[in-house]
């Protein structure tokens, strides 16, 4: 078994232990945030962590009514300027805890009196030490160069954080079911093996989501680019609505992330449009009523609350990207020079 | 002449008249902003306007020390939630002034007491009427379905705004030269005709920028997707530094936006890496010392201040996308069904 496959499979157990280990700590962090009463939030991360930051924008925006800025670290590092962060909650996402550009943003925020939180996998890392608060992912360093388990751990930590901020009983209960939901998702991922060969010669793909799962579209296309070394591009359903759907011609493979939730009617519209264009739709959903739109469907377990669905949906995307890379003849654990 | 070609050529004159017409108005807006003393800024736009919003993030961050959040309109529209905006400067970008999702964000911000500014091309539009302040682009409605002149007008309006906020003499002087710089850029765009046929059969491209010109990478790849109906993806130089460069194989066409400025050393590193990978580099730059890295170079006029270079660099990208579309046999003014 490759490192990446092993790490994909570790995810339910990592999420389970994260939920238990950090449950008290996250309540302290949430208390500090409520006390600080930030005017807005800034989230900073690079690569996969930047996609986790996008999830934070929806999560904190929808559930904690916090406007979220995804930091542009080069403002701090390349231009040497500090935007005003004194009234901001600033969250750093970096599994290693050593991302230089991210550290600079946290250092600047602290110096200004902003409230800083780092979410890392190393309690002794620079970021863990320098931020006011720290949440430990506990996912273990990835031996694969492809980030998988650190992403779902980051999303889980963010979901725990917003639950502690809102102190909502339903959210706590939903979180408790998350490890089981991810395990059941993973059990369903194997269905991909039944049809992945069909895409052996694909050289480009599009990945579409909306709302909570727009970040999932970024992360799945990121995984496909890294693992399959083909072009894969993320879109919001809204982009396609406003004309960009014109790139989709007959047979163009489009992954549509469509778990039950508020954007579903918009996504059904999109699927209808894609079908009219004879696109090749791969649909990630728990709603089997839309299966006729899909050339291939990857089923999610039923009853996933929409806000937690990104943690499940991305697992299918990780598995698909890995299996597609194998079908294409790539060695998935080889280090690719940066 | 097609509509789009005509509209690309109108840009210097539009920028000239915008600078004159709104010069007093923008000083009033800047005064209101200084008085309001926002904790942060939110910028909201869709499609091309979202890329102008990205420019605002760098511009307001670097020059006005304002952290900028690019709004996720679906939080307001799909989820029906209002993030806290009472301490925010909220800027809406919409040439028509009628983008529904954008209007919802402005309505929510006003209701909360945030300071709102709309930048539109229609003084009678909903957005012009509903925001506290309004800047008029004066670019005229685009007859092409492809946005070109509205983008550079939006960037110019934002550059005027930050200049009025900082009240910096050098910036005022630089702005005064902008119409001439854009006209000289445009005169240089024709060199593209000498080599564009080479890319007739390209089916994917990457576009890379950093800092102020990262938004330019988004906008140029957006134009290429729309006009050429091929996959084109934007990257930050930092993404490539962190591993995503692995998608670049021999002959892969990469547009590198490299005007003189702070990110130049990073971009030269990148060009060296791309050369080692035998990528096909098309470089937009004023620095002829880096021409040996480029298969084809599109020259910018000398002495463009970096913060204004996105307004020039994108013009080359617009022209390239249009000429490439023509080389590929697309009718550039045909309406593509959304």
XYZ file of C-alpha atoms in Angstrom, chain A residues 246, chain B residues 1-8 142-148 193 196 222-229 317-337:
47
model
C -18.713 27.805 -22.547
C -13.038 45.616 -36.622
C -14.699 43.459 -33.979
C -16.362 44.976 -30.927
C -13.725 43.561 -28.633
C -10.845 44.966 -30.654
C -12.521 48.356 -30.691
C -13.135 48.195 -26.947
C -9.552 47.193 -26.207
C -19.421 46.620 -23.688
C -20.930 45.413 -26.954
C -18.631 42.432 -26.851
C -19.688 39.843 -24.281
C -16.049 39.809 -23.177
C -15.227 42.421 -20.531
C -12.082 44.412 -21.333
C 0.687 39.121 -34.450
C 0.571 34.065 -32.314
C -10.156 34.217 -17.657
C -9.927 35.986 -21.047
C -8.155 33.019 -22.638
C -10.794 30.612 -21.338
C -13.639 32.796 -22.576
C -12.212 33.698 -25.967
C -10.198 30.622 -26.923
C -12.403 28.090 -25.129
C -3.250 39.657 -22.209
C -6.545 40.857 -23.684
C -4.947 41.356 -27.077
C -3.191 37.992 -26.966
C -6.395 36.180 -25.997
C -8.268 37.886 -28.829
C -5.624 37.190 -31.478
C -5.212 33.607 -30.336
C -8.977 33.098 -30.541
C -8.934 34.449 -34.098
C -6.002 32.186 -35.002
C -8.016 29.257 -33.655
C -10.942 30.202 -35.859
C -13.322 31.411 -33.166
C -15.680 34.274 -33.900
C -14.733 36.591 -31.085
C -17.951 38.587 -30.979
C -20.432 35.754 -31.095
C -22.555 35.481 -27.986
C -21.789 32.283 -26.137
C -24.817 30.943 -24.282
